[in-house]
Amino acid sequence: WYQRRVRETMNRDNETIYFVLDTNVFIHNMEFAVQLISENQTGDTIVVVPWQVLQELDGLKNGEGGVSVDARSAINTLLEYRRVREAGIMFEGRRDEYTECADDRILSTLDMDWNTQYDPSSPVVLVSEDKNLRLKADVSG
């Protein structure tokens, strides 16, 4: 469902749109994340990786199952993007504030107050398969 919503959002006129991706997108649909990052030809789409997502991928990488393999693959892909300084992706740095709920830490990324280059008029869109996280984002505004 989120792929359609992202495409609809991208049809806006010449404004930078920040897409904050949840862990489940990197685990279940890494191809979509890569496609979204690579579509940043004109600087109008930026994928944001919250610190919490990096933490969750780190916790999921150990093991033998499919999720562990996917987590390791996502980490390797993100490392490569970071190494080449890919223009279509930005990483939230570690923040001192702490909220017990992982979803709430991802939601705090949507404020973009940690990003000094963020233009407050630019839309920020959460991309997640987690229905409750999407509900929280909607209720939070």
mmCIF file of C-alpha atoms in Angstrom:
data_model
loop_
_atom_site.group_PDB
_atom_site.id
_atom_site.type_symbol
_atom_site.label_atom_id
_atom_site.label_comp_id
_atom_site.label_asym_id
_atom_site.label_seq_id
_atom_site.Cartn_x
_atom_site.Cartn_y
_atom_site.Cartn_z
ATOM 1 C CA TRP A 1 0.000 0.000 0.000
ATOM 2 C CA TYR A 2 2.789 2.449 0.874
ATOM 3 C CA GLN A 3 4.304 2.257 -2.597
ATOM 4 C CA ARG A 4 1.158 3.821 -4.074
ATOM 5 C CA ARG A 5 1.102 6.541 -1.417
ATOM 6 C CA VAL A 6 4.750 7.376 -2.023
ATOM 7 C CA ARG A 7 4.151 7.660 -5.779
ATOM 8 C CA GLU A 8 1.163 9.947 -5.184
ATOM 9 C CA THR A 9 3.225 12.141 -2.872
ATOM 10 C CA MET A 10 6.068 12.358 -5.400
ATOM 11 C CA ASN A 11 3.778 13.988 -7.960
ATOM 12 C CA ARG A 12 4.083 17.343 -6.205
ATOM 13 C CA ASP A 13 5.661 20.319 -7.927
ATOM 14 C CA ASN A 14 9.405 20.811 -7.435
ATOM 15 C CA GLU A 15 9.608 20.504 -3.681
ATOM 16 C CA THR A 16 11.889 18.278 -1.669
ATOM 17 C CA ILE A 17 10.004 15.458 0.005
ATOM 18 C CA TYR A 18 11.552 13.570 2.905
ATOM 19 C CA PHE A 19 10.559 9.911 3.215
ATOM 20 C CA VAL A 20 11.281 8.467 6.660
ATOM 21 C CA LEU A 21 11.554 4.687 6.235
ATOM 22 C CA ASP A 22 10.735 2.232 8.997
ATOM 23 C CA THR A 23 12.755 -0.920 9.599
ATOM 24 C CA ASN A 24 10.153 -3.170 8.019
ATOM 25 C CA VAL A 25 10.619 -1.481 4.635
ATOM 26 C CA PHE A 26 14.316 -2.359 4.674
ATOM 27 C CA ILE A 27 13.541 -5.931 5.748
ATOM 28 C CA HIS A 28 10.551 -6.743 3.553
ATOM 29 C CA ASN A 29 11.046 -4.488 0.540
ATOM 30 C CA MET A 30 14.655 -3.343 0.215
ATOM 31 C CA GLU A 31 14.225 -3.102 -3.560
ATOM 32 C CA PHE A 32 11.637 -0.369 -3.057
ATOM 33 C CA ALA A 33 13.946 1.540 -0.700
ATOM 34 C CA VAL A 34 16.798 1.317 -3.233
ATOM 35 C CA GLN A 35 14.488 2.467 -6.021
ATOM 36 C CA LEU A 36 13.299 5.427 -3.954
ATOM 37 C CA ILE A 37 16.874 6.454 -3.149
ATOM 38 C CA SER A 38 18.008 6.115 -6.748
ATOM 39 C CA GLU A 39 15.109 8.241 -8.059
ATOM 40 C CA ASN A 40 16.640 11.326 -6.472
ATOM 41 C CA GLN A 41 17.800 12.732 -9.809
ATOM 42 C CA THR A 42 16.900 16.332 -9.062
ATOM 43 C CA GLY A 43 17.181 16.384 -5.270
ATOM 44 C CA ASP A 44 13.430 16.273 -4.832
ATOM 45 C CA THR A 45 13.234 13.031 -2.831
ATOM 46 C CA ILE A 46 15.339 12.232 0.210
ATOM 47 C CA VAL A 47 15.124 8.950 2.114
ATOM 48 C CA VAL A 48 15.696 9.439 5.834
ATOM 49 C CA VAL A 49 17.014 6.549 7.928
ATOM 50 C CA PRO A 50 16.233 7.063 11.620
ATOM 51 C CA TRP A 51 18.846 6.103 14.222
ATOM 52 C CA GLN A 52 16.277 3.702 15.687
ATOM 53 C CA VAL A 53 16.075 1.827 12.378
ATOM 54 C CA LEU A 54 19.844 1.313 12.414
ATOM 55 C CA GLN A 55 19.535 0.001 15.975
ATOM 56 C CA GLU A 56 16.770 -2.407 14.996
ATOM 57 C CA LEU A 57 18.672 -3.684 11.954
ATOM 58 C CA ASP A 58 21.668 -4.275 14.204
ATOM 59 C CA GLY A 59 19.525 -6.356 16.565
ATOM 60 C CA LEU A 60 18.022 -8.376 13.717
ATOM 61 C CA LYS A 61 21.254 -9.195 11.855
ATOM 62 C CA ASN A 62 22.358 -12.074 14.083
ATOM 63 C CA GLY A 63 20.861 -15.406 13.223
ATOM 64 C CA GLU A 64 20.289 -17.781 10.375
ATOM 65 C CA GLY A 65 16.742 -16.986 9.265
ATOM 66 C CA GLY A 66 15.458 -14.879 6.412
ATOM 67 C CA VAL A 67 14.966 -11.759 8.518
ATOM 68 C CA SER A 68 18.597 -11.909 9.672
ATOM 69 C CA VAL A 69 19.799 -12.296 6.095
ATOM 70 C CA ASP A 70 17.613 -9.367 5.017
ATOM 71 C CA ALA A 71 18.880 -7.222 7.898
ATOM 72 C CA ARG A 72 22.509 -7.917 6.969
ATOM 73 C CA SER A 73 21.762 -7.120 3.336
ATOM 74 C CA ALA A 74 20.073 -3.852 4.305
ATOM 75 C CA ILE A 75 23.018 -2.872 6.517
ATOM 76 C CA ASN A 76 25.484 -3.606 3.709
ATOM 77 C CA THR A 77 23.432 -1.556 1.248
ATOM 78 C CA LEU A 78 23.145 1.365 3.674
ATOM 79 C CA LEU A 79 26.884 1.207 4.385
ATOM 80 C CA GLU A 80 27.586 1.467 0.674
ATOM 81 C CA TYR A 81 25.266 4.455 0.304
ATOM 82 C CA ARG A 82 27.026 6.107 3.228
ATOM 83 C CA ARG A 83 30.460 5.320 1.768
ATOM 84 C CA VAL A 84 29.696 6.936 -1.599
ATOM 85 C CA ARG A 85 27.714 9.787 0.010
ATOM 86 C CA GLU A 86 24.648 9.031 -2.084
ATOM 87 C CA ALA A 87 22.594 12.214 -2.512
ATOM 88 C CA GLY A 88 19.188 10.547 -2.105
ATOM 89 C CA ILE A 89 19.666 9.382 1.469
ATOM 90 C CA MET A 90 20.383 10.922 4.851
ATOM 91 C CA PHE A 91 20.950 9.326 8.224
ATOM 92 C CA GLU A 92 19.682 10.658 11.506
ATOM 93 C CA GLY A 93 22.540 10.781 13.986
ATOM 94 C CA ARG A 94 22.349 9.473 17.521
ATOM 95 C CA ARG A 95 20.309 11.701 19.783
ATOM 96 C CA ASP A 96 20.582 12.031 23.543
ATOM 97 C CA GLU A 97 16.847 12.045 24.163
ATOM 98 C CA TYR A 98 15.391 8.700 25.065
ATOM 99 C CA THR A 99 11.878 7.383 24.759
ATOM 100 C CA GLU A 100 11.155 3.833 25.840
ATOM 101 C CA CYS A 101 8.974 3.016 22.839
ATOM 102 C CA ALA A 102 10.867 2.331 19.587
ATOM 103 C CA ASP A 103 7.947 3.597 17.503
ATOM 104 C CA ASP A 104 8.028 6.903 19.357
ATOM 105 C CA ARG A 105 11.741 7.282 18.609
ATOM 106 C CA ILE A 106 10.975 6.805 14.907
ATOM 107 C CA LEU A 107 8.123 9.303 15.184
ATOM 108 C CA SER A 108 10.500 11.871 16.700
ATOM 109 C CA THR A 109 12.523 11.669 13.479
ATOM 110 C CA LEU A 110 9.519 13.064 11.602
ATOM 111 C CA ASP A 111 9.989 16.402 13.384
ATOM 112 C CA MET A 112 13.243 16.827 11.427
ATOM 113 C CA ASP A 113 14.485 19.210 14.145
ATOM 114 C CA TRP A 114 17.791 17.308 14.097
ATOM 115 C CA ASN A 115 18.432 18.256 10.447
ATOM 116 C CA THR A 116 19.954 21.697 10.031
ATOM 117 C CA GLN A 117 19.353 21.722 6.249
ATOM 118 C CA TYR A 118 15.650 20.863 6.512
ATOM 119 C CA ASP A 119 13.214 23.376 5.094
ATOM 120 C CA PRO A 120 10.119 23.314 7.360
ATOM 121 C CA SER A 121 7.859 23.825 4.347
ATOM 122 C CA SER A 122 8.993 20.482 2.891
ATOM 123 C CA PRO A 123 6.697 17.526 3.479
ATOM 124 C CA VAL A 124 7.882 14.599 5.603
ATOM 125 C CA VAL A 125 6.236 11.241 4.891
ATOM 126 C CA LEU A 126 6.479 8.127 7.058
ATOM 127 C CA VAL A 127 6.813 4.905 5.049
ATOM 128 C CA SER A 128 5.976 1.856 7.153
ATOM 129 C CA GLU A 129 4.064 -1.390 7.084
ATOM 130 C CA ASP A 130 3.356 -0.960 10.808
ATOM 131 C CA LYS A 131 -0.296 0.075 11.055
ATOM 132 C CA ASN A 132 -0.039 1.284 14.634
ATOM 133 C CA LEU A 133 3.007 3.427 13.849
ATOM 134 C CA ARG A 134 1.154 4.947 10.894
ATOM 135 C CA LEU A 135 -1.831 5.609 13.154
ATOM 136 C CA LYS A 136 0.404 7.297 15.725
ATOM 137 C CA ALA A 137 1.948 9.457 12.999
ATOM 138 C CA ASP A 138 -1.476 10.435 11.709
ATOM 139 C CA VAL A 139 -2.777 11.283 15.175
ATOM 140 C CA SER A 140 0.402 13.267 15.959
ATOM 141 C CA GLY A 141 -0.075 15.394 12.858
#
